[in-house]
mmCIF file of C-alpha atoms in Angstrom:
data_model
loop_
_atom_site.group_PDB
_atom_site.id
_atom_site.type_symbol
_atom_site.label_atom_id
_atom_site.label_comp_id
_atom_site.label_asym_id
_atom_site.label_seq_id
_atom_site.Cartn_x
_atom_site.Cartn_y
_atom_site.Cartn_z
ATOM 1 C CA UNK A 21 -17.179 -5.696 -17.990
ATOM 2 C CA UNK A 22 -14.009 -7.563 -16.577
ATOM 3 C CA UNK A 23 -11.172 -5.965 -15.608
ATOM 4 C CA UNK A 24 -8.345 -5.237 -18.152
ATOM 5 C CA UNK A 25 -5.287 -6.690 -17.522
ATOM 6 C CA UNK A 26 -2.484 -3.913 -17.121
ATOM 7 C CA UNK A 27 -0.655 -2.883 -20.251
ATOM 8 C CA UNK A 28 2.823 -3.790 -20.383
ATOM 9 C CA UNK A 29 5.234 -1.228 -20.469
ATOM 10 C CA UNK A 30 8.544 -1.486 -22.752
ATOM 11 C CA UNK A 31 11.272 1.439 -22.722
ATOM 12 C CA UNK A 32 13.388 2.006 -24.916
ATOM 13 C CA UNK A 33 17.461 2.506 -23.401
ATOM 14 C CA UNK A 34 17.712 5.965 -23.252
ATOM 15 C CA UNK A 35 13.993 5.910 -20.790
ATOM 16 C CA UNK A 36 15.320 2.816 -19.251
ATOM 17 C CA UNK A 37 19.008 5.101 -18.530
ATOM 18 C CA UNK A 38 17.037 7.928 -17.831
ATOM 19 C CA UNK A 39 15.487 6.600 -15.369
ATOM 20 C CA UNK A 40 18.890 5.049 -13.335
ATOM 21 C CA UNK A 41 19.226 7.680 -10.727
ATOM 22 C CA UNK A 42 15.372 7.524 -9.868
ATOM 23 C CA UNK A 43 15.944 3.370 -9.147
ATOM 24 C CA UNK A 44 19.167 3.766 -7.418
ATOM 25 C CA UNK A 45 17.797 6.902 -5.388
ATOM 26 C CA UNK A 46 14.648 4.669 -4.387
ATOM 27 C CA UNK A 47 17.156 1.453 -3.507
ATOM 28 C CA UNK A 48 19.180 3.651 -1.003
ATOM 29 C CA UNK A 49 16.034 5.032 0.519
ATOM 30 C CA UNK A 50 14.364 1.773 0.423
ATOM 31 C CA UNK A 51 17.214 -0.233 2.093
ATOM 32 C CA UNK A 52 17.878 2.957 4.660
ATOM 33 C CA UNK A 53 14.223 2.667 5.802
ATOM 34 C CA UNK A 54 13.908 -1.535 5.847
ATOM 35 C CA UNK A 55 17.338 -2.178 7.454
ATOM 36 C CA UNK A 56 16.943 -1.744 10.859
ATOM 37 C CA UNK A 57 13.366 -3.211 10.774
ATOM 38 C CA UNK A 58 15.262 -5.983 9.062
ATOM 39 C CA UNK A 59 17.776 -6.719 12.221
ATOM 40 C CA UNK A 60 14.613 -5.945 14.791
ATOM 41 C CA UNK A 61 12.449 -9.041 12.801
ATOM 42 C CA UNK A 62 16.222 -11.357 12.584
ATOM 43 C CA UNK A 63 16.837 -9.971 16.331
ATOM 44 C CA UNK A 64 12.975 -11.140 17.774
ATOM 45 C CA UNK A 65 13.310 -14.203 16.144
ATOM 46 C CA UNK A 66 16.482 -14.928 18.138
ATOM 47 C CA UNK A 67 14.100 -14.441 21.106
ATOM 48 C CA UNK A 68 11.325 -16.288 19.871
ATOM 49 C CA UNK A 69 13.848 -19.393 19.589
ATOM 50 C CA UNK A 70 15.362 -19.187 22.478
ATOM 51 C CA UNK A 71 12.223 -18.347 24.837
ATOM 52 C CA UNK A 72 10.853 -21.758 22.954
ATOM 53 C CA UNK A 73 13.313 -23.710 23.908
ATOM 54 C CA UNK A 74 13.334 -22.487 27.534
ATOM 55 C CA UNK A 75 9.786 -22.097 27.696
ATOM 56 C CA UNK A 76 7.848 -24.721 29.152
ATOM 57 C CA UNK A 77 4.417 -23.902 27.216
ATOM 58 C CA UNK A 78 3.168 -21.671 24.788
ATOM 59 C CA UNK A 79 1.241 -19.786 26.664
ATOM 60 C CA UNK A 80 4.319 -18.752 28.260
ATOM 61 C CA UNK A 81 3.982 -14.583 28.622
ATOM 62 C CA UNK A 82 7.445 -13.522 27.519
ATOM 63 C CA UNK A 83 6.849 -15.821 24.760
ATOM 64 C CA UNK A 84 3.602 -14.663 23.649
ATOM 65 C CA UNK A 85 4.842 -11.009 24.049
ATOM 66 C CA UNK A 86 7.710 -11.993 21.710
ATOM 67 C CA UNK A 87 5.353 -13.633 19.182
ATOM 68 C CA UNK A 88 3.320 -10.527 18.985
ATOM 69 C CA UNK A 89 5.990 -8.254 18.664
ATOM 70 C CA UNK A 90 7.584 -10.136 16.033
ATOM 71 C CA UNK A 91 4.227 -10.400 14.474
ATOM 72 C CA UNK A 92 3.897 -6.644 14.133
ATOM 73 C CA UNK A 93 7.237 -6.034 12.837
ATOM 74 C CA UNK A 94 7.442 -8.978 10.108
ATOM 75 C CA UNK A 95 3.792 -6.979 9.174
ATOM 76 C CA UNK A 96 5.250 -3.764 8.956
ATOM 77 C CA UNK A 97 8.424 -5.255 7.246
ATOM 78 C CA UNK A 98 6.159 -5.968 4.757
ATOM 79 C CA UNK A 99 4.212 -3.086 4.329
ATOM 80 C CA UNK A 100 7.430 -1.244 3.342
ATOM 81 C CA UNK A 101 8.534 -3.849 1.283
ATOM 82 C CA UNK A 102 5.339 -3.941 -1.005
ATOM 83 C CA UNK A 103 5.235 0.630 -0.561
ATOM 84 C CA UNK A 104 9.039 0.421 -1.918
ATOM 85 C CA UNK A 105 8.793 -2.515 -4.584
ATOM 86 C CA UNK A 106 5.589 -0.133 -5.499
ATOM 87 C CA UNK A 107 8.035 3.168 -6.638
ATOM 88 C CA UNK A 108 9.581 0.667 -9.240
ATOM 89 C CA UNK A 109 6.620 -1.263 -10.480
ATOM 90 C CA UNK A 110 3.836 1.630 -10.766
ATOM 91 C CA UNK A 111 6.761 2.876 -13.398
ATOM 92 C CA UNK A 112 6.864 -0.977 -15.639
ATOM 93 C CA UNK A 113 10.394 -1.362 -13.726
ATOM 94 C CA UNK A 114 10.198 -5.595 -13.395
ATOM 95 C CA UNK A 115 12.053 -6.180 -9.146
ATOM 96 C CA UNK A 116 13.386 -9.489 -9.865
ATOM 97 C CA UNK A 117 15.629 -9.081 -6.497
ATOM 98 C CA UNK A 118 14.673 -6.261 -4.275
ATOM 99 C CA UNK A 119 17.256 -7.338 -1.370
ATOM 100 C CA UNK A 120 20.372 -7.210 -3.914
ATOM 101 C CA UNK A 121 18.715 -4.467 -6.442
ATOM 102 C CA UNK A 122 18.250 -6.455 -9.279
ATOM 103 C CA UNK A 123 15.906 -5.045 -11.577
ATOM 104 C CA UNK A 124 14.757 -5.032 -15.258
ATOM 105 C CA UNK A 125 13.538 -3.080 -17.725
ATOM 106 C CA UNK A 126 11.291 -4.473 -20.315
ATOM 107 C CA UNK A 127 12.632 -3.497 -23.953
ATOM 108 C CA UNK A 128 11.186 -4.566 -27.901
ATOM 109 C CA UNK A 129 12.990 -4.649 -30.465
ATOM 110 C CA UNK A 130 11.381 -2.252 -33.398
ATOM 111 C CA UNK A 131 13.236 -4.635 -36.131
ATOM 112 C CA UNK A 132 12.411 -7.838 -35.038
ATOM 113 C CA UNK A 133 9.502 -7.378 -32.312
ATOM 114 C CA UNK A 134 11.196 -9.507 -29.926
ATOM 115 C CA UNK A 135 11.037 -8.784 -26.330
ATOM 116 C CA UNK A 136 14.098 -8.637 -23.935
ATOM 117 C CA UNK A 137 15.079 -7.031 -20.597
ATOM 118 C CA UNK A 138 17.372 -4.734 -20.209
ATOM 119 C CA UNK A 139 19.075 -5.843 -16.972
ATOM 120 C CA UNK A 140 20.622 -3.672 -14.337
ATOM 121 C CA UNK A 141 22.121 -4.272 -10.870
ATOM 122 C CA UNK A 142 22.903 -2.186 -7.989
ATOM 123 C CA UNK A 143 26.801 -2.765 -8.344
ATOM 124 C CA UNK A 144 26.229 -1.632 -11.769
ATOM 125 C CA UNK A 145 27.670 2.075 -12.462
ATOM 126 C CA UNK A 146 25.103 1.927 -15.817
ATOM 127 C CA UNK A 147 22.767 -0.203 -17.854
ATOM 128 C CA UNK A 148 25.283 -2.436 -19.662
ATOM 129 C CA UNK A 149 22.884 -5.763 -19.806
ATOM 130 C CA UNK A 150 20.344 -7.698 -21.333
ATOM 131 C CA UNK A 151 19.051 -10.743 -21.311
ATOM 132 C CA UNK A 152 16.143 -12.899 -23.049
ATOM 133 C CA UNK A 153 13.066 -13.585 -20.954
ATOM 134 C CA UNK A 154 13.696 -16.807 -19.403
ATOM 135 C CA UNK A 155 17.683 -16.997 -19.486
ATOM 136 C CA UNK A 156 18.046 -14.436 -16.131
ATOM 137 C CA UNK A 157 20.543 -12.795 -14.797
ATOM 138 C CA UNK A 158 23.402 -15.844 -15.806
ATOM 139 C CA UNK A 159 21.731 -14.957 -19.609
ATOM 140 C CA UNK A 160 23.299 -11.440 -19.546
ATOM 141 C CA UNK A 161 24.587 -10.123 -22.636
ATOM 142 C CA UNK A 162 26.889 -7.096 -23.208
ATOM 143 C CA UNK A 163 23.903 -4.226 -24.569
ATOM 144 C CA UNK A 164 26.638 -3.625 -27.536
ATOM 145 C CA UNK A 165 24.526 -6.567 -28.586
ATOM 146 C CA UNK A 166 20.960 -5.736 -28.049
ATOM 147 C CA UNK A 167 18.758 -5.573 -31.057
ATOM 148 C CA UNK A 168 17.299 -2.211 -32.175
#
């Protein structure tokens, strides 16, 4: 029997509110964890470009030490990045920008049956937004306007 595709989850606002101080808990830890693994990956980079251009092979050993290391922190980079995008997807939260904390929340309307996303961004002190499925983040509406 093939595997089902995943159901799609919709909330309605007050779920989608509700769950606000879970998201923006998870952000903060997310970005507390990934930052400095961030500036080690930008920092061996630096080194990686600047041991190439001094280096007069590849098989250089300061370079190849630098290529592994960077190697096993872009990895684990990674690994938390998929672990925290994870805590917002296993919930039907849509990460449309993980870096700036962009996310939506899937939403139907019961009158109409039409699908939107209810759009919320880190700077955001609540869930004010929405936006149609392919207009984005420039598409955002006031939620005073969001179909029931």
């Amino acid at each position: 029997m093939p595997a089902q595709a995943p159901t799609k989850k919709f909330f309605s606002l007050e779920e989608a509110v509700a769950l606000l101080p879970f998201v923006r808990a998870t952000f903060a830890e997310a970005h507390k964890a990934m930052l400095p693994l961030r500036d080690e990956v930008i920092l061996y980079k630096r080194l990686q470009q600047s041991r190439e251009e001094e280096a007069l092979d590849y098989d250089d050993p300061d370079l190849v030490a630098i290529n592994q290391i960077l190697e096993e922190k872009i990895s684990a980079y990674e690994d938390l990045f998929r672990l925290w995008i994870g805590k917002l997807t296993d919930k039907g939260i849509q990460v449309k920008q993980f870096e700036k904390g962009l996310i939506d929340f899937p939403y139907r309307s019961a009158d109409t049956g039409e699908e939107y996303l209810l759009c919320w961004h880190l700077k955001d002190d609540g869930l004010f937004y929405f936006h149609g499925p392919n207009e984005g983040f420039a598409g955002r509406k006031p939620i005073t306007l969001l179909p029931e």
